[in-house]
XYZ file of C-alpha atoms in Angstrom:
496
model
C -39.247 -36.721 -86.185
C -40.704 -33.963 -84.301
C -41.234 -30.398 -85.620
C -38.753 -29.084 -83.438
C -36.025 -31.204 -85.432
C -37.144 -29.679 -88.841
C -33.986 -27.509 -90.114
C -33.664 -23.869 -88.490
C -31.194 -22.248 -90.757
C -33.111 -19.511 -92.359
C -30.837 -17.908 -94.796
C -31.886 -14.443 -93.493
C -28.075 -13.079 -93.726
C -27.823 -11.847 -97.040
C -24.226 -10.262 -97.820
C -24.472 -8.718 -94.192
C -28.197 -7.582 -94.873
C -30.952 -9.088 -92.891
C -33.369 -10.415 -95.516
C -36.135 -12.671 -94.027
C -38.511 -14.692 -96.665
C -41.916 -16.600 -96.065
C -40.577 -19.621 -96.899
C -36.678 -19.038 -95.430
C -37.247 -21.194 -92.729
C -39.330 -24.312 -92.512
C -39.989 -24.955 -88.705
C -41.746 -20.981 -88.850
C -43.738 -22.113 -91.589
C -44.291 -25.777 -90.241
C -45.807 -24.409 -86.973
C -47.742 -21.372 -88.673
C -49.265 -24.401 -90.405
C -50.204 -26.419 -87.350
C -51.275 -23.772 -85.275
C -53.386 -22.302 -88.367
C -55.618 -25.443 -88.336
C -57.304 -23.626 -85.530
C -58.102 -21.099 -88.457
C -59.169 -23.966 -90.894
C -62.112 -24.778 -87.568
C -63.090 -21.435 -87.643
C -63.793 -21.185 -91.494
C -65.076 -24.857 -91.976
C -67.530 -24.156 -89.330
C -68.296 -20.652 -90.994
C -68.770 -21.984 -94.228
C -70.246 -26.089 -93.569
C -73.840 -24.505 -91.491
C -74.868 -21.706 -94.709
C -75.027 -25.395 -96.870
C -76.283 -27.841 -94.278
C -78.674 -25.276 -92.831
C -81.018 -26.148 -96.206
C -81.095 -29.597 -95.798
C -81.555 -28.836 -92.388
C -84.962 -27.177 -92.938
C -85.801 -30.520 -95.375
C -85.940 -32.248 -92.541
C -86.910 -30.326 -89.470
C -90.368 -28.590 -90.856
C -90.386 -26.505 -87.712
C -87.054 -25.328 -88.650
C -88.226 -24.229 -91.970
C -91.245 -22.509 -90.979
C -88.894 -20.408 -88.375
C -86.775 -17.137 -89.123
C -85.873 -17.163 -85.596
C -84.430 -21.333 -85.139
C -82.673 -20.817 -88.632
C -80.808 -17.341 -87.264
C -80.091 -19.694 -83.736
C -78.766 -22.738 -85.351
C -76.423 -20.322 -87.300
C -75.546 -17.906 -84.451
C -75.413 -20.743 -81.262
C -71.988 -21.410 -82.490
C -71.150 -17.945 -82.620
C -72.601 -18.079 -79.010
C -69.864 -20.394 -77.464
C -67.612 -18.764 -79.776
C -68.002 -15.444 -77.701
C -67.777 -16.846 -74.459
C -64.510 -19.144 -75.797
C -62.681 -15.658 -77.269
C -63.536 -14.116 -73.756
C -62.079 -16.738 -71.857
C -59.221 -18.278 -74.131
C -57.311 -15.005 -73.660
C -57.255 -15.867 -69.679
C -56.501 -19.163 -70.650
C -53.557 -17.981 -73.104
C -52.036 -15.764 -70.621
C -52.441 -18.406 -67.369
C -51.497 -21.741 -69.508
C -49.836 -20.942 -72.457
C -50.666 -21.345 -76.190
C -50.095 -25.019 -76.345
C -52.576 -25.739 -74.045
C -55.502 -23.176 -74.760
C -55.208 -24.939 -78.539
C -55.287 -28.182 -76.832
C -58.264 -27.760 -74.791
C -60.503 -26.336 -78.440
C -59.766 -29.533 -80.521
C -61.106 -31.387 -76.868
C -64.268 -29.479 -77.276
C -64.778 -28.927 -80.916
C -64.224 -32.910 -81.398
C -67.309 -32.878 -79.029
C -69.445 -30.607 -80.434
C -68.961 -32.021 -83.881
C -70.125 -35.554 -82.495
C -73.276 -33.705 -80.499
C -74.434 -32.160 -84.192
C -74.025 -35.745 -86.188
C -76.427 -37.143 -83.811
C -78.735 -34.571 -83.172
C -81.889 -35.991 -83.110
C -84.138 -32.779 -83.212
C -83.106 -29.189 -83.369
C -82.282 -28.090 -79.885
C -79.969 -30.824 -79.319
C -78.462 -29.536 -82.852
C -78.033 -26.053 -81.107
C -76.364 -27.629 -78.178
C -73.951 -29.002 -80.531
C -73.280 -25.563 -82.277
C -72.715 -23.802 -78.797
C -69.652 -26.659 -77.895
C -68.241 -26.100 -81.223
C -68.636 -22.182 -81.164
C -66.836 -22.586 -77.505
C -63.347 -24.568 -78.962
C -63.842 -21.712 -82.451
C -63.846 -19.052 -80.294
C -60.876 -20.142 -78.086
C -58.766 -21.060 -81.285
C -59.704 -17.720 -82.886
C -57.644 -16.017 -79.967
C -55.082 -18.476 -79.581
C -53.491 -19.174 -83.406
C -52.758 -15.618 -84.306
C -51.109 -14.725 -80.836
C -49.316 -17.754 -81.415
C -47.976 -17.258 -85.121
C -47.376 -13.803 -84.177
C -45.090 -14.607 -81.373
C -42.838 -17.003 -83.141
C -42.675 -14.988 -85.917
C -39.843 -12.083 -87.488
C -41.562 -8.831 -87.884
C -40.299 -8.531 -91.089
C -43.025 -11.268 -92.192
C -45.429 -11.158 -89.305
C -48.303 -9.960 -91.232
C -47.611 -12.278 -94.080
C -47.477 -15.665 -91.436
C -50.580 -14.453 -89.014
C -52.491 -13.860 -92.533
C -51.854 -17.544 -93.135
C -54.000 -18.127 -90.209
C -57.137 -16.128 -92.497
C -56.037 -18.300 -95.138
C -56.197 -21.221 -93.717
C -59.809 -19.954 -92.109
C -60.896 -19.269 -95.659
C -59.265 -22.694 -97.119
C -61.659 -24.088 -94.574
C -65.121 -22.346 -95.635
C -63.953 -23.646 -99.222
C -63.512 -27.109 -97.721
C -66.809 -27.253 -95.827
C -68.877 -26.017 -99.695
C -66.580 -28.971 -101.408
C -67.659 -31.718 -98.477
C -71.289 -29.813 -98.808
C -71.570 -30.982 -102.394
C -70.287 -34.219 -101.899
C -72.972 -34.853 -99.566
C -75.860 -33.435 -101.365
C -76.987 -36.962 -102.447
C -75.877 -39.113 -98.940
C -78.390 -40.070 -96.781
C -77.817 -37.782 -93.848
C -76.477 -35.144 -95.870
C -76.366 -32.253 -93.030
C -75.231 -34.834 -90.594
C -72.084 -35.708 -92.301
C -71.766 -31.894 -93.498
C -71.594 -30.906 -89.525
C -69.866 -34.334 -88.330
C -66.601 -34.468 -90.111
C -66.020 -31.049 -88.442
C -64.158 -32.889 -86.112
C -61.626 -34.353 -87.796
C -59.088 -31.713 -88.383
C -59.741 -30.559 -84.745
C -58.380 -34.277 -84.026
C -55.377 -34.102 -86.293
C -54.345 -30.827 -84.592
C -54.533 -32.266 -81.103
C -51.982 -34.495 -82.414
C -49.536 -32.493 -84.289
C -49.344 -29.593 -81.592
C -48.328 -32.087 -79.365
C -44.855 -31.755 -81.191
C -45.142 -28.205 -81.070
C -43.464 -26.149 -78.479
C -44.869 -23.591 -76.102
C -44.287 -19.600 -77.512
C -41.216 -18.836 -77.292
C -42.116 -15.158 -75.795
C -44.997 -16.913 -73.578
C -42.247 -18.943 -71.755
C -39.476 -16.289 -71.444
C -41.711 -14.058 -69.837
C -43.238 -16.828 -67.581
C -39.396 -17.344 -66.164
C -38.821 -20.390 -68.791
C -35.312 -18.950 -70.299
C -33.765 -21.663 -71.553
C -36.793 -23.268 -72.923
C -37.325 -19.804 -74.409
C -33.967 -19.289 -75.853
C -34.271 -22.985 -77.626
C -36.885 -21.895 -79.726
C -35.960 -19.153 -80.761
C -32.824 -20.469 -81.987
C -34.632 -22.287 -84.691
C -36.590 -19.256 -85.379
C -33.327 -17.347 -86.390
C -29.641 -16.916 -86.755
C -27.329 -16.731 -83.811
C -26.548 -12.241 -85.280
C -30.690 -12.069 -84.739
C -30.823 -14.377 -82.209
C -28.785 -12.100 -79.904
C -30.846 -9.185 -80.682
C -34.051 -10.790 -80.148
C -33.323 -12.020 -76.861
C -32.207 -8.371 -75.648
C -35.609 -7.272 -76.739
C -37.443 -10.326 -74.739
C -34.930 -9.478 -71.565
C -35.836 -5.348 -72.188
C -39.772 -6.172 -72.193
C -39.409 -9.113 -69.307
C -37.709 -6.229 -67.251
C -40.656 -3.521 -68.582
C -43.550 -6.419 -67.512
C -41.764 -6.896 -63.939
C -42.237 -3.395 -63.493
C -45.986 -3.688 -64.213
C -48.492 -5.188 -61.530
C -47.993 -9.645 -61.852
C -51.436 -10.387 -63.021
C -53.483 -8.025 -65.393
C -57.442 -8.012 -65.084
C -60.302 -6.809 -67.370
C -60.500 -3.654 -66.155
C -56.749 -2.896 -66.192
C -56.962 -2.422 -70.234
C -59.440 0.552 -69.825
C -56.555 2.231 -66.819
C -53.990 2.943 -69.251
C -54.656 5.027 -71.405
C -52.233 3.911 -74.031
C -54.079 0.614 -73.517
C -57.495 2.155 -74.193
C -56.277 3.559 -77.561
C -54.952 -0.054 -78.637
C -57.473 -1.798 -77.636
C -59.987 0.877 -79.259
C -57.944 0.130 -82.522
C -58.474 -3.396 -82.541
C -61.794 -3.784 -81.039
C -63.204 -1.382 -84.108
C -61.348 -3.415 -86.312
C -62.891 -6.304 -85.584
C -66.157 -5.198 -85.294
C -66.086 -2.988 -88.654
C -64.980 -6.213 -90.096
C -68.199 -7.809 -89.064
C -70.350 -5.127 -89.392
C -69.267 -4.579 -93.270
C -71.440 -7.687 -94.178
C -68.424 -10.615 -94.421
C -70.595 -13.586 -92.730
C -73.803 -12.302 -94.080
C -72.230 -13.331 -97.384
C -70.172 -16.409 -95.496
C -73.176 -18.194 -93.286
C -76.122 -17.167 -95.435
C -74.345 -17.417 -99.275
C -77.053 -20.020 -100.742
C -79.496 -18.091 -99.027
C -78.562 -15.177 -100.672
C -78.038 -17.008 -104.208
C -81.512 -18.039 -103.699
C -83.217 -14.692 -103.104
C -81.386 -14.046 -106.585
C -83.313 -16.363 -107.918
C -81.348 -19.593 -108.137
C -83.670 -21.838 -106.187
C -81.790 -25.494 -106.723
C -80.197 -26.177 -103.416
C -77.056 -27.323 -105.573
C -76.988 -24.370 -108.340
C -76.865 -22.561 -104.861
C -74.403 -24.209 -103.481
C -72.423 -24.744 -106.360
C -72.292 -20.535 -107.085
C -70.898 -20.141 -103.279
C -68.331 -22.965 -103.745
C -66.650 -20.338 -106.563
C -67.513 -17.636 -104.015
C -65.414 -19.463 -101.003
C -62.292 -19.937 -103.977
C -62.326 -16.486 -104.536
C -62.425 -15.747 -100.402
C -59.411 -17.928 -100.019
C -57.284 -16.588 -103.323
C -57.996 -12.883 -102.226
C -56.517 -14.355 -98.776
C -53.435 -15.449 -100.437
C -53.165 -12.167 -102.249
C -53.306 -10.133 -98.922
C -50.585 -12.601 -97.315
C -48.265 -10.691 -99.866
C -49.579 -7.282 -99.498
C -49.698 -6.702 -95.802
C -45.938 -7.176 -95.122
C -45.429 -5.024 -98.368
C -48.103 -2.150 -98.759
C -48.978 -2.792 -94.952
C -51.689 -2.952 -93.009
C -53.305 0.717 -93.171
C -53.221 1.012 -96.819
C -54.597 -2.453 -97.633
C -57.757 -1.880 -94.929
C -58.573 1.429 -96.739
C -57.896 0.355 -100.322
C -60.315 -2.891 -99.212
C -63.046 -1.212 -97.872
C -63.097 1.215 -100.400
C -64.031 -1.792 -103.012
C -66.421 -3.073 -100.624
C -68.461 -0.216 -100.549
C -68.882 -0.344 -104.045
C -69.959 -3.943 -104.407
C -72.363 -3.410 -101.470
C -73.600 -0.485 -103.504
C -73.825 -3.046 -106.606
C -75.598 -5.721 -104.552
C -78.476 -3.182 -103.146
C -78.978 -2.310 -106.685
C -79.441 -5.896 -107.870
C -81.856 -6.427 -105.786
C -83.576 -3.359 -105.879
C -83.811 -3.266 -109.423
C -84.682 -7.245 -109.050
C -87.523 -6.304 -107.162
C -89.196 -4.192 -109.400
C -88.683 -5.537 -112.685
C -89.555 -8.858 -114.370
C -86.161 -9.594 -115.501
C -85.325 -11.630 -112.255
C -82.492 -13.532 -114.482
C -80.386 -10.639 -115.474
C -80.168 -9.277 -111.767
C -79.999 -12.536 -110.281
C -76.786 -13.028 -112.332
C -75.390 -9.059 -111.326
C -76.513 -10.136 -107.581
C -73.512 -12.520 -107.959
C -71.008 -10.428 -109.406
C -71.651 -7.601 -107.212
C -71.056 -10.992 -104.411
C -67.869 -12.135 -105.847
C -66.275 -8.675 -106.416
C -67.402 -7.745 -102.431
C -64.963 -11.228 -101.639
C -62.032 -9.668 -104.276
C -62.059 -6.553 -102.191
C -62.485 -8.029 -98.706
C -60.488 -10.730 -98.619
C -56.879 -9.230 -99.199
C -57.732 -6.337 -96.735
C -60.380 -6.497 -94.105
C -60.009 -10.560 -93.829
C -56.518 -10.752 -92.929
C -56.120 -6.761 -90.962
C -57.817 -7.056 -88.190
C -56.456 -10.863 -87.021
C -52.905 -9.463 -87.919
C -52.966 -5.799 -85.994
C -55.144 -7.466 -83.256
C -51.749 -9.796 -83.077
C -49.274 -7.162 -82.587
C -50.395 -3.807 -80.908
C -50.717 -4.935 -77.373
C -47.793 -5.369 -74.826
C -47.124 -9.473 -74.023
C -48.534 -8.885 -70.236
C -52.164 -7.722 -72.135
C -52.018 -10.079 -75.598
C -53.893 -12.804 -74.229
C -56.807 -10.842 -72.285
C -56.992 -7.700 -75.178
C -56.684 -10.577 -77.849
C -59.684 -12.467 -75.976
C -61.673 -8.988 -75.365
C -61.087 -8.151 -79.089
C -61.932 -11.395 -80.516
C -64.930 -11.143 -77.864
C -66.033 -7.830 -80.104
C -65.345 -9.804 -83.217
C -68.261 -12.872 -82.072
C -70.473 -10.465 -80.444
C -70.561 -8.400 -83.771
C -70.802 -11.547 -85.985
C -73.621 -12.880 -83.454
C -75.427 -9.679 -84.216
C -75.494 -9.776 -87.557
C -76.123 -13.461 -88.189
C -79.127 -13.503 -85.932
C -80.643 -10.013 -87.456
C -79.792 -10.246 -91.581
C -82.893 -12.511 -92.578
C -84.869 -10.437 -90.402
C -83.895 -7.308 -90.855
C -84.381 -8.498 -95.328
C -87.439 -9.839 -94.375
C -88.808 -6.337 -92.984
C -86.534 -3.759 -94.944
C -85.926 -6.314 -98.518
C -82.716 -7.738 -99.554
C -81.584 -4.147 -101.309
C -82.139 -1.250 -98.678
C -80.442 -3.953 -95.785
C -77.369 -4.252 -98.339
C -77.440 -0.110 -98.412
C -77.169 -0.338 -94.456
C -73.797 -2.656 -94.065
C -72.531 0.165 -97.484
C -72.863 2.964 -94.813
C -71.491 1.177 -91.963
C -68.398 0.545 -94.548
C -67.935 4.305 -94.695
C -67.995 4.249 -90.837
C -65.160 1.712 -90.934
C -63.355 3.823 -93.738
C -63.141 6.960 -91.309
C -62.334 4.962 -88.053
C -59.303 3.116 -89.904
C -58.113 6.785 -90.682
C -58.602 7.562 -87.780
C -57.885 5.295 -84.658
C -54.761 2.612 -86.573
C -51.608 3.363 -86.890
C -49.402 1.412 -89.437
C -47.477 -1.283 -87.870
C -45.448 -2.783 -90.862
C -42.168 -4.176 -89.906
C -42.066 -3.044 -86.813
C -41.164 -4.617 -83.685
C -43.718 -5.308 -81.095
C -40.935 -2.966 -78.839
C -41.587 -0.574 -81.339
C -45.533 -0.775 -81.840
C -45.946 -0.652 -78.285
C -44.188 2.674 -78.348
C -46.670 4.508 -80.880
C -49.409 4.089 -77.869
C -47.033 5.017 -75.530
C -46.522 8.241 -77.557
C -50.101 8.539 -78.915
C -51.353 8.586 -75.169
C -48.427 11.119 -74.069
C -49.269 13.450 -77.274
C -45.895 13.896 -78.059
C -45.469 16.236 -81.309
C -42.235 14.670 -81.972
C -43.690 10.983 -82.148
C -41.759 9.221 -84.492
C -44.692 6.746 -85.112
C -45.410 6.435 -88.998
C -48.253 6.259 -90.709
C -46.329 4.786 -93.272
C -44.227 1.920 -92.302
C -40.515 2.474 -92.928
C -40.228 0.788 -95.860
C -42.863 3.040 -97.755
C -41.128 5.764 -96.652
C -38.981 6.642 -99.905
């Protein structure tokens, strides 16, 4: 049985009022699932490199005597991963979903093979560029994806499943970390059985159909019109179809192929794509992978020097990553996106500010214990805060705000920002705690959080519920300075 004979009715008609549940319709949820291994790539190969990257230095002395091939064996993947965000939106718009998610697995099953056999470190970093290349295509491709086969109503809530899935995977790669500690080959078999959910995706989105908004826009109607029907009920079916005919007629209108440099033309384009391009850096910027790539690190500068106690204390840090996902599945469709990025950073700031205290305080006093063990708090109450908010936020607006003729290349740009910001960071932090200390570079990311606080105020608009019709009318009106936009900054249903 193929996924596109899993039952369609939804159940969203209730007594003549649309109401459309997470789990009201198992072919949505089946393919959020599928596509969302993509996500469970992106976090396994976030999370599997902080553990393998000591054993790593056990072996290769040069590695260990080296800042600099530590930070490139981390930030190689992150590498491919830019130049696979910048082109997987060309090869979203040209191809289609299917096939840009297709083409990853191809190249992350490679990569993952290149790393288990590395036999020195340069090959190793060859191997963490091919995998970074199929990361960074599948970190364009599964939320663009999700998002178009999704209702608004729970948009936010089935794209977030995506970050779940990419924060399930960082908790998978510490779990398959441990159980390798005591394996011969240890980091091999940490970076090797990368591949094999790459390989069970290839498989499964072979059953999967194209987007259904990909294909009525690329003059695929019927094809269009089939999947949708087991998306919803024949009422919203009608209505959803009027909307795809309204925005093929808009993107007819609009020149038949759209470049790079037609996103920085429009200038309703520039203000979306300013929106999500800060998101996704601030979410970078505000520390997430310095916690994420370099965790035992961290847990060792607090003083826990066993490779396991390390990797044991950011194995409880990756569970709370992916339970604050699952909170911030709920919350986004519910106290939307706006809210939940301020409320989130807002708690980051303050476990930053906790974190540079543990360490300074660490630093000059003998009692390394007692502010090794507040170094981890003030780590594990930074996850509570970012994971419901800043995690799942940018992925979902990034998803949503841009018209279907620009998804793929702004999604690919944005996601570009995302790598280049993550590259940035990865290949600075243990220099940049090597020259400043662990505390004062801690009090940096806390300030660039205040940054992100004012730009979220700022530059995104809420986009709760809404259609993406609808969203792309708030730029439309946002560029035209209209004082009687009707754009909210609270979503309709918090207007009450």
């Amino acid at each position: 049985m193929t996924i596109e004979s899993l039952p369609g009715s939804s159940g969203y008609l209730d007594d003549g009022n649309r109401k459309v549940t997470y789990f009201g319709n198992s072919y949505v949820v089946g393919l959020t699932v599928i596509a969302g291994i993509g996500g469970l790539l992106f976090g396994y190969d976030t999370g599997v490199i902080s553990g393998a990257l000591l054993y790593i230095r056990d072996e290769f002395k040069q590695v260990d005597q080296s800042s600099f091939l530590q930070e490139t064996i981390v930030s190689m993947a992150l590498c491919g991963a830019m130049i696979g965000a910048a082109t997987g939106g060309w090869i979203n718009d040209a191809y289609g979903r299917k096939k840009a998610t297709l083409s990853a697995d191809v190249v992350f099953v490679l990569g993952s093979i290149v790393m288990a056999v590395a036999p020195d470190p340069y090959v190793l970093i060859l191997g963490r560029f091919l995998v970074g290349l199929g990361v960074g295509v599948a970190s364009v491709t599964a939320p663009v994806y999700i998002a178009e086969a999704s209702p608004s109503e729970i948009r936010g809530g089935l794209v977030s499943t995506n970050v779940l899935m990419i924060t399930g995977g960082s908790f998978l790669s510490y779990l398959v970390n441990l159980a390798f500690t005591e394996v011969r080959g240890t980091w091999r078999w940490m970076l090797g059985v990368s591949g094999v959910p790459a390989v069970i995706q290839f498989f499964l989105m072979l059953f999967l159909p194209e987007s259904p908004r990909w294909l009525y826009l690329k003059k695929d109607k019927s094809k269009a019109i089939a999947v949708l029907s087991k998306i919803y009920d024949p009422d919203r079916l009608e209505e959803e179809i009027d909307q795809l005919a309204a925005a093929f007629d808009e993107e007819t209108n609009r020149r038949n192929t759209v470049g790079y440099w037609d996103v920085f033309k429009s200038k309703e384009m520039r203000l979306a794509f300013l929106a999500g391009a800060g998101l996704q850096a601030f979410q970078q910027f505000t520390g997430i992978n310095t916690v994420m790539y370099y965790g035992p690190t961290i847990m060792q500068m607090a003083g826990f020097h066993s490779n396991q106690l390390a990797l044991l204390l950011s194995l409880f840090v990756a569970a709370m990553n992916a339970i604050g996902t699952i909170v911030g599945i709920y919350l986004i469709d519910h106290v939307g996106r706006r809210k939940l990025a301020l409320s989130s950073l807002a708690g980051v700031f303050l476990s930053l500010v906790l974190l540079a205290g543990a360490f300074l305080l660490q630093t000059s006093s003998h009692a390394t214990g007692l502010y090794g063990w507040l170094a981890v708090i003030g780590v594990v109450l930074y996850i509570a805060f970012f994971a419901p908010g800043m995690g799942p936020v940018p992925w979902t607006v990034n998803s949503e705000i841009y018209p279907e003729s620009y998804r793929g290349i702004c999604g690919g740009m944005s996601a570009t920002v995302n790598w280049i910001s993550n590259l940035i960071v990865a290949q600075s932090f243990l220099s940049i705690t090597g020259a400043l200390g662990t505390g004062p570079t801690f009090l940096i990311l806390a300030g660039i959080t205040v940054l992100a606080f004012a730009f979220v105020i700022v530059f995104v608009p809420e986009t709760k519920g809404l259609t993406f019709e609808e969203v792309e009318r708030i730029w439309k009106e946002r560029a035209g300075g209209s004082s009687n936009s009707r754009e909210p900054l609270l979503a309709p249903g918090d207007q009450a």
